[in-house]
CSV table of C-alpha atoms in Angstrom, one decimal:
chain,number,residue,atom,x,y,z
A,1497,MET,CA,-5.2,58.9,20.4
A,1498,ASN,CA,-4.4,62.0,22.4
A,1499,VAL,CA,-3.9,61.0,26.1
A,1500,ILE,CA,-3.7,63.0,29.4
A,1501,ASP,CA,-2.1,61.2,32.3
A,1502,LEU,CA,-3.2,62.3,35.8
A,1503,PHE,CA,-1.3,61.2,38.9
A,1504,SER,CA,1.4,60.2,36.4
A,1505,GLY,CA,4.2,59.2,38.8
A,1506,CYS,CA,7.3,58.2,36.8
A,1507,GLY,CA,5.1,57.2,33.9
A,1508,GLY,CA,4.4,53.5,33.9
A,1509,LEU,CA,0.9,54.1,32.4
A,1510,SER,CA,2.1,56.7,29.9
A,1511,LEU,CA,4.9,54.4,28.7
A,1512,GLY,CA,2.6,51.6,27.7
A,1513,PHE,CA,0.3,54.0,25.8
A,1514,ARG,CA,3.3,55.6,24.1
A,1515,GLN,CA,4.6,52.1,23.1
A,1516,ALA,CA,1.1,51.6,21.5
A,1517,GLY,CA,1.6,54.7,19.4
A,1518,CYS,CA,-0.5,57.1,21.4
A,1519,ASP,CA,0.3,60.8,21.9
A,1520,VAL,CA,0.5,61.5,25.6
A,1521,THR,CA,0.1,65.3,25.4
A,1522,ARG,CA,0.1,66.3,29.1
A,1523,ALA,CA,0.8,64.7,32.4
A,1524,VAL,CA,0.2,65.9,36.0
A,1525,GLU,CA,2.5,65.0,38.9
A,1526,PHE,CA,2.7,66.7,42.3
A,1527,ASP,CA,6.2,65.6,43.3
A,1528,PRO,CA,8.9,67.6,41.5
A,1529,GLY,CA,11.5,64.8,42.0
A,1530,ILE,CA,9.2,62.2,40.5
A,1531,ALA,CA,8.2,64.6,37.7
A,1532,GLU,CA,11.9,64.8,36.8
A,1533,THR,CA,12.0,61.1,36.1
A,1534,TYR,CA,8.8,61.4,34.0
A,1535,THR,CA,10.2,64.2,31.9
A,1536,LYS,CA,13.6,62.5,31.3
A,1537,ASN,CA,11.8,59.4,29.9
A,1538,HIS,CA,8.9,61.2,28.2
A,1539,PRO,CA,10.4,64.4,26.9
A,1540,GLU,CA,7.7,64.9,24.3
A,1541,THR,CA,5.0,65.2,27.0
A,1542,HIS,CA,4.2,68.5,28.7
A,1543,MET,CA,4.6,67.9,32.4
A,1544,ILE,CA,2.5,70.0,34.8
A,1545,VAL,CA,4.1,69.9,38.3
A,1546,ASP,CA,1.2,70.9,40.5
A,1547,ASP,CA,-1.5,69.8,42.9
A,1548,ILE,CA,-4.5,68.3,41.2
A,1549,ARG,CA,-6.7,70.7,43.2
A,1550,ASN,CA,-5.1,73.6,41.4
A,1551,ILE,CA,-5.3,71.8,38.0
A,1552,ASP,CA,-9.0,71.3,38.5
A,1553,VAL,CA,-10.0,74.9,39.3
A,1554,THR,CA,-7.6,76.9,37.2
A,1555,GLY,CA,-9.0,75.9,33.8
A,1556,VAL,CA,-5.8,74.0,32.6
A,1557,PHE,CA,-7.9,71.4,30.9
A,1558,ARG,CA,-10.9,72.1,28.6
A,1559,ALA,CA,-13.5,70.1,26.7
A,1560,GLY,CA,-12.0,68.0,23.9
A,1561,ASP,CA,-8.4,68.1,25.1
A,1562,ALA,CA,-8.0,64.4,24.9
A,1563,ASP,CA,-9.5,61.2,23.6
A,1564,VAL,CA,-8.4,59.3,26.6
A,1565,ILE,CA,-7.6,60.1,30.3
A,1566,ILE,CA,-5.5,57.7,32.3
A,1567,GLY,CA,-4.4,57.7,35.9
A,1568,GLY,CA,-4.8,56.3,39.4
A,1569,PRO,CA,-5.8,58.6,42.3
A,1570,PRO,CA,-4.2,57.1,45.4
A,1571,CYS,CA,-6.5,55.0,47.5
A,1572,GLN,CA,-5.6,56.9,50.6
A,1573,GLY,CA,-8.1,59.5,49.5
A,1574,PHE,CA,-11.1,57.2,49.7
A,1575,SER,CA,-13.4,57.3,52.7
A,1576,MET,CA,-17.1,57.1,53.3
A,1577,ALA,CA,-18.8,60.0,54.9
A,1578,GLY,CA,-22.4,59.3,54.0
A,1579,ALA,CA,-24.8,56.9,52.4
A,1580,ARG,CA,-25.6,59.1,49.4
A,1581,ILE,CA,-23.3,60.6,46.8
A,1582,ARG,CA,-24.5,64.2,47.3
A,1583,GLY,CA,-23.3,65.5,50.6
A,1584,GLY,CA,-21.4,62.3,51.1
A,1585,PHE,CA,-18.7,60.5,49.1
A,1586,ILE,CA,-18.1,63.0,46.3
A,1587,ASP,CA,-18.3,66.1,48.6
A,1588,ASP,CA,-16.1,64.6,51.4
A,1589,PRO,CA,-12.9,66.7,51.3
A,1590,ARG,CA,-10.9,63.6,52.2
A,1591,ASN,CA,-11.8,62.2,48.8
A,1592,TYR,CA,-10.3,65.2,46.9
A,1593,LEU,CA,-7.9,63.0,44.9
A,1594,PHE,CA,-10.7,61.0,43.4
A,1595,ARG,CA,-13.1,64.0,43.1
A,1596,HIS,CA,-10.6,66.1,41.1
A,1597,TYR,CA,-9.8,63.1,38.8
A,1598,PHE,CA,-13.5,62.8,38.2
A,1599,ASN,CA,-13.9,66.6,37.7
A,1600,VAL,CA,-11.1,66.6,35.0
A,1601,VAL,CA,-12.8,63.7,33.2
A,1602,SER,CA,-16.1,65.5,33.3
A,1603,THR,CA,-14.5,68.7,32.0
A,1604,VAL,CA,-12.5,67.1,29.2
A,1605,GLY,CA,-15.1,64.6,28.2
A,1606,PRO,CA,-12.8,61.9,26.8
A,1607,SER,CA,-14.3,59.0,24.9
A,1608,VAL,CA,-12.6,56.6,27.3
A,1609,PHE,CA,-10.9,56.9,30.7
A,1610,VAL,CA,-8.7,54.3,32.5
A,1611,MET,CA,-8.5,54.5,36.3
A,1612,GLU,CA,-6.1,52.2,38.1
A,1613,ASN,CA,-6.2,51.4,41.8
A,1614,VAL,CA,-5.5,48.8,44.5
A,1615,LYS,CA,-7.5,45.5,44.5
A,1616,GLY,CA,-8.8,46.4,48.0
A,1617,ILE,CA,-10.8,49.3,46.7
A,1618,THR,CA,-13.7,46.8,46.0
A,1619,THR,CA,-13.9,45.8,49.7
A,1620,MET,CA,-13.4,49.2,51.5
A,1621,GLN,CA,-16.3,49.9,53.8
A,1622,GLY,CA,-17.9,46.7,52.8
A,1623,GLY,CA,-17.9,47.6,49.1
A,1624,ARG,CA,-19.9,50.8,49.5
A,1625,ILE,CA,-17.0,53.0,48.3
A,1626,PHE,CA,-16.6,51.0,45.1
A,1627,LYS,CA,-20.4,51.3,44.5
A,1628,GLU,CA,-20.2,55.0,45.1
A,1629,ILE,CA,-17.4,55.4,42.5
A,1630,LEU,CA,-19.3,53.5,39.9
A,1631,ALA,CA,-22.4,55.5,40.6
A,1632,THR,CA,-20.6,58.8,40.4
A,1633,PHE,CA,-19.3,58.2,36.9
A,1634,SER,CA,-22.6,57.0,35.7
A,1635,ASP,CA,-24.7,59.9,37.1
A,1636,PRO,CA,-25.5,62.3,34.3
A,1637,GLU,CA,-26.1,65.2,36.7
A,1638,LEU,CA,-22.7,64.9,38.3
A,1639,SER,CA,-20.9,64.3,35.0
A,1640,GLY,CA,-22.3,67.3,33.2
A,1641,GLY,CA,-24.6,65.3,31.1
A,1642,ARG,CA,-21.9,62.9,29.9
A,1643,PRO,CA,-22.3,59.7,32.0
A,1644,TYR,CA,-19.9,56.8,31.5
A,1645,HIS,CA,-20.4,53.1,31.4
A,1646,VAL,CA,-17.8,51.7,33.8
A,1647,TYR,CA,-16.3,48.2,33.4
A,1648,PRO,CA,-14.2,47.1,36.4
A,1649,LYS,CA,-11.5,44.5,35.8
A,1650,LEU,CA,-9.2,42.8,38.3
A,1651,VAL,CA,-5.9,42.3,36.5
A,1652,ARG,CA,-3.1,40.0,37.6
A,1653,ALA,CA,0.4,41.0,36.5
A,1654,VAL,CA,1.4,37.3,35.9
A,1655,CYS,CA,-1.2,37.0,33.2
A,1656,PHE,CA,0.6,39.7,31.2
A,1657,GLY,CA,4.0,38.0,31.3
A,1658,VAL,CA,5.2,40.1,34.3
A,1659,PRO,CA,7.2,38.2,36.9
A,1660,GLN,CA,5.3,39.4,40.0
A,1661,LYS,CA,2.0,38.5,41.8
A,1662,ARG,CA,0.7,42.0,41.6
A,1663,GLU,CA,-3.1,42.5,41.5
A,1664,ARG,CA,-4.8,45.8,40.6
A,1665,MET,CA,-8.3,47.0,39.9
A,1666,ILE,CA,-8.7,48.7,36.5
A,1667,LEU,CA,-11.8,50.8,35.8
A,1668,ILE,CA,-12.5,51.4,32.1
A,1669,GLY,CA,-15.1,54.1,31.4
A,1670,THR,CA,-16.7,54.5,28.0
A,1671,GLU,CA,-19.1,57.0,26.6
A,1672,ARG,CA,-20.9,54.4,24.7
A,1673,GLU,CA,-21.9,51.0,26.1
A,1674,ILE,CA,-19.7,48.1,25.0
A,1675,GLY,CA,-21.6,45.0,24.0
A,1676,ASP,CA,-19.1,42.5,25.1
A,1677,MET,CA,-16.0,43.8,26.9
A,1678,ASP,CA,-14.7,40.3,27.6
A,1679,ALA,CA,-14.7,39.6,23.9
A,1680,LEU,CA,-12.7,42.8,23.2
A,1681,TRP,CA,-10.3,41.8,26.0
A,1682,ARG,CA,-9.7,38.4,24.3
A,1683,GLU,CA,-9.3,40.0,20.9
A,1684,THR,CA,-6.7,42.3,22.2
A,1685,GLN,CA,-4.8,39.4,23.7
A,1686,GLU,CA,-4.9,37.6,20.4
A,1687,ASP,CA,-3.7,40.7,18.5
A,1688,ILE,CA,-0.7,41.2,20.8
A,1689,ARG,CA,0.1,37.5,20.8
A,1690,ARG,CA,0.3,37.5,16.9
A,1691,GLU,CA,2.8,40.4,17.1
A,1692,HIS,CA,4.7,39.2,20.2
A,1693,PRO,CA,4.2,35.4,20.5
A,1694,HIS,CA,5.9,35.3,24.0
A,1695,TYR,CA,4.2,38.4,25.5
A,1696,PHE,CA,1.9,36.5,27.9
A,1697,ASP,CA,4.4,33.7,28.7
A,1698,SER,CA,5.0,32.9,32.4
A,1699,VAL,CA,8.1,34.6,33.6
A,1700,THR,CA,10.2,33.8,36.7
A,1701,VAL,CA,12.6,36.0,38.7
A,1702,ARG,CA,15.5,34.3,36.9
A,1703,ASP,CA,14.0,35.0,33.5
A,1704,ALA,CA,13.8,38.7,34.6
A,1705,ILE,CA,17.0,39.5,36.4
A,1706,GLY,CA,19.3,36.5,35.9
A,1707,ASN,CA,21.6,38.3,33.5
A,1708,LEU,CA,22.2,41.3,35.8
A,1709,GLY,CA,25.7,41.0,37.3
A,1710,ALA,CA,27.3,42.9,40.1
A,1711,THR,CA,26.0,46.3,41.2
A,1712,SER,CA,28.0,49.5,41.1
A,1713,ALA,CA,28.4,52.5,43.4
A,1714,ASP,CA,26.7,54.8,40.9
A,1715,GLY,CA,24.4,52.3,39.4
A,1716,ARG,CA,26.0,52.4,35.9
A,1717,VAL,CA,26.8,49.0,34.6
A,1718,VAL,CA,27.7,47.5,31.2
A,1719,ASN,CA,24.5,46.5,29.4
A,1720,PRO,CA,24.3,42.7,29.8
A,1721,VAL,CA,23.5,40.4,26.9
A,1722,PRO,CA,19.8,39.3,27.1
A,1723,GLN,CA,19.4,35.6,27.7
A,1724,THR,CA,15.6,35.1,27.8
A,1725,GLN,CA,12.6,36.3,25.8
A,1726,TYR,CA,11.6,38.6,28.6
A,1727,GLN,CA,15.1,40.2,28.8
A,1728,ARG,CA,15.1,40.6,25.0
A,1729,TYR,CA,11.7,42.4,25.2
A,1730,LEU,CA,13.1,44.9,27.8
A,1731,ALA,CA,16.6,45.2,26.3
A,1732,CYS,CA,18.1,48.4,24.8
A,1733,ASP,CA,21.0,49.2,22.5
A,1734,SER,CA,22.8,51.4,25.1
A,1735,GLU,CA,26.4,50.6,26.1
A,1736,TYR,CA,25.4,51.0,29.7
A,1737,ILE,CA,22.3,50.7,31.8
A,1738,MET,CA,21.5,52.7,35.0
A,1739,ASN,CA,20.1,52.3,38.5
A,1740,HIS,CA,21.8,49.0,39.4
A,1741,THR,CA,22.9,49.9,42.9
A,1742,ARG,CA,22.7,48.0,46.1
A,1743,THR,CA,21.4,49.2,49.5
A,1744,ARG,CA,23.9,49.4,52.3
A,1745,HIS,CA,22.6,47.1,55.0
A,1746,SER,CA,23.7,47.0,58.6
A,1747,PRO,CA,25.9,44.0,59.7
A,1748,VAL,CA,22.9,42.7,61.7
A,1749,ALA,CA,20.6,42.9,58.7
A,1750,THR,CA,23.2,41.3,56.4
A,1751,ASP,CA,23.7,38.4,58.9
A,1752,ARG,CA,20.0,37.8,59.0
A,1753,MET,CA,19.7,37.7,55.2
A,1754,HIS,CA,22.7,35.3,55.1
A,1755,ARG,CA,20.7,32.8,57.3
A,1756,VAL,CA,17.6,32.9,55.1
A,1757,ALA,CA,17.4,30.4,52.2
A,1758,SER,CA,15.4,30.7,49.0
A,1759,GLY,CA,11.7,30.9,49.7
A,1760,GLU,CA,12.2,31.4,53.5
A,1761,ASN,CA,11.5,34.5,55.6
A,1762,PHE,CA,12.1,35.8,59.1
A,1763,THR,CA,10.4,32.8,60.8
A,1764,VAL,CA,13.6,30.8,60.4
A,1765,LEU,CA,15.7,33.3,62.3
A,1766,GLU,CA,14.3,32.6,65.7
A,1767,GLU,CA,14.5,36.3,66.5
A,1768,ASN,CA,11.9,38.9,67.5
A,1769,ILE,CA,11.7,40.7,64.2
A,1770,ARG,CA,9.5,43.7,64.4
A,1771,SER,CA,7.7,44.1,61.1
A,1772,VAL,CA,4.1,44.5,60.1
A,1773,HIS,CA,4.9,42.4,57.0
A,1774,SER,CA,4.4,38.7,57.1
A,1775,GLY,CA,7.1,38.2,54.4
A,1776,ALA,CA,9.8,40.2,56.3
A,1777,TYR,CA,13.3,39.1,55.5
A,1778,GLY,CA,12.0,36.9,52.7
A,1779,ARG,CA,14.4,35.7,50.0
A,1780,LEU,CA,13.1,35.5,46.5
A,1781,SER,CA,13.2,32.2,44.6
A,1782,TRP,CA,14.8,32.1,41.1
A,1783,GLU,CA,12.1,29.8,39.8
A,1784,GLU,CA,9.0,31.7,41.0
A,1785,GLN,CA,7.4,35.1,40.5
A,1786,ALA,CA,8.1,37.8,43.0
A,1787,PRO,CA,5.5,39.2,45.3
A,1788,THR,CA,4.2,42.7,44.6
A,1789,ILE,CA,7.0,45.1,44.3
A,1790,THR,CA,6.3,47.9,46.9
A,1791,THR,CA,7.9,51.2,47.7
A,1792,ARG,CA,10.0,49.4,50.4
A,1793,PHE,CA,11.7,46.8,48.2
A,1794,ASP,CA,15.1,48.1,49.5
A,1795,THR,CA,14.2,47.1,53.1
A,1796,PRO,CA,14.7,43.5,54.3
A,1797,ALA,CA,11.9,44.0,56.8
A,1798,GLY,CA,9.6,45.4,54.1
A,1799,GLY,CA,8.7,42.0,52.5
A,1800,ARG,CA,10.2,39.3,50.4
A,1801,PHE,CA,12.7,41.4,48.5
A,1802,ILE,CA,16.1,39.7,49.3
A,1803,HIS,CA,18.0,38.8,46.1
A,1804,PRO,CA,17.8,35.0,45.3
A,1805,ALA,CA,21.6,34.5,45.7
A,1806,GLU,CA,23.1,37.6,47.3
A,1807,ASP,CA,22.8,39.0,50.8
A,1808,ARG,CA,21.1,42.2,49.8
A,1809,THR,CA,17.7,43.5,48.7
A,1810,LEU,CA,16.8,44.1,45.1
A,1811,SER,CA,18.5,46.9,43.2
A,1812,PRO,CA,16.3,49.5,41.6
A,1813,ARG,CA,17.1,48.1,38.2
A,1814,GLU,CA,16.1,44.6,39.3
A,1815,ALA,CA,12.9,45.9,40.8
A,1816,ALA,CA,12.2,47.8,37.5
A,1817,ARG,CA,12.8,44.6,35.5
A,1818,ILE,CA,10.3,42.8,37.7
A,1819,GLN,CA,7.9,45.7,37.0
A,1820,SER,CA,8.5,45.3,33.3
A,1821,PHE,CA,10.2,48.7,32.7
A,1822,PRO,CA,12.6,48.6,29.7
A,1823,ASP,CA,16.3,48.8,30.5
A,1824,ASP,CA,16.7,52.3,28.9
A,1825,PHE,CA,14.2,53.8,31.4
A,1826,VAL,CA,16.2,55.9,33.9
A,1827,PHE,CA,15.0,56.7,37.4
A,1828,CYS,CA,16.1,60.1,38.9
A,1829,GLY,CA,16.2,61.3,42.5
A,1830,THR,CA,17.0,60.0,46.0
A,1831,LYS,CA,17.0,56.3,46.9
A,1832,THR,CA,13.7,56.7,48.7
A,1833,SER,CA,12.1,58.6,45.8
A,1834,ILE,CA,13.3,56.0,43.3
A,1835,CYS,CA,11.9,53.1,45.4
A,1836,LYS,CA,8.6,55.0,45.6
A,1837,GLN,CA,8.5,55.6,41.8
A,1838,ILE,CA,9.1,52.0,41.0
A,1839,GLY,CA,6.8,50.5,43.6
A,1840,ASN,CA,3.9,52.8,42.8
A,1841,ALA,CA,4.1,52.4,39.0
A,1842,VAL,CA,1.7,50.4,36.8
A,1843,PRO,CA,3.8,47.7,35.0
A,1844,PRO,CA,4.3,49.0,31.4
A,1845,LYS,CA,3.4,45.6,30.0
A,1846,ILE,CA,-0.1,46.0,31.5
A,1847,SER,CA,-0.5,49.6,30.4
A,1848,TYR,CA,0.5,48.6,26.8
A,1849,PHE,CA,-2.2,46.0,26.8
A,1850,LEU,CA,-4.7,48.6,28.2
A,1851,ALA,CA,-3.7,51.0,25.4
A,1852,ARG,CA,-4.3,48.4,22.7
A,1853,LEU,CA,-7.7,47.6,24.4
A,1854,VAL,CA,-8.7,51.3,24.4
A,1855,GLU,CA,-7.8,51.5,20.7
A,1856,LYS,CA,-10.2,48.6,20.1
A,1857,ILE,CA,-12.9,50.2,22.2
A,1858,LEU,CA,-12.6,53.4,20.2
A,1859,GLN,CA,-12.8,51.4,16.9
A,1860,GLU,CA,-15.9,49.7,18.3
A,1861,ASN,CA,-17.5,53.0,19.2
A,1862,VAL,CA,-16.9,54.4,15.7
A,1863,LEU,CA,-18.4,51.4,14.1
């Protein structure tokens, strides 16, 4: 399958499709720093560093360029300007991210598209936005005569052997109607389980990061021996692995973390902690899954991101492990950028499953 990745970020979606044997021919990312990480880890893909608005209008993509288009236009672009599609949702300039994703899909005409977004997209504006999105893709007038059948699926990372309670909405669009998408979903699970018997096993924080030792100033540490099935799945043959650095916390923050036990959060501190996050200063538990890894996993007040045993937040390598990135995946850029790349990424174990599912959909369509 030839694949185009829009809003690629560091390449979590692309990685899973590549692992499934797909050819990710081109990717689009607006941020040059994030694009650097993508290119380092996906050197065979042509990276286009540009605004999606320019990509849409300059004829970069043409009909037939890809069998599959993947990507997740950020949810910040969604709003509701009117009750009807025309003159409303699709024409609202605030929705340009979704609109240009849709335009590229309409231009290229892939057999399948995969669109990832936050779980909350289904409830925005009382669900009206979600209905507008589904209606937009299925409207033959808007899609240039190539309407899509759209199948929404709420996915939970823990169900894919990922040690975090992340939930995302996946929209799978197909040119031809699928008789039983749930059956294809189950068949894909069975196929993967035959090849990787432990793929869907429940994984804890200890299973994920328990063999990662002390951090280093430059993040370069000796590649640890894998001790669990999950660690073996993500392991590499390199002598060293990267990005295992710790954040420098203030003495006040370090003292607060020291007083928080496993599974506890700021409520035990008896201080006026200013944070919008209910899990602020939360310490992870070795024997549980982590909450959703966000772009602020380096900040104690950003959520439950304190290491289970040390008075620090997760290192980028640890957060990447919890996101199911392999150990040889290297993140480039500033600390803030790296946190953004990891927190915004689709877990590669989920994207690998989606790639295998798309293969099955295409086989179904041919038959």
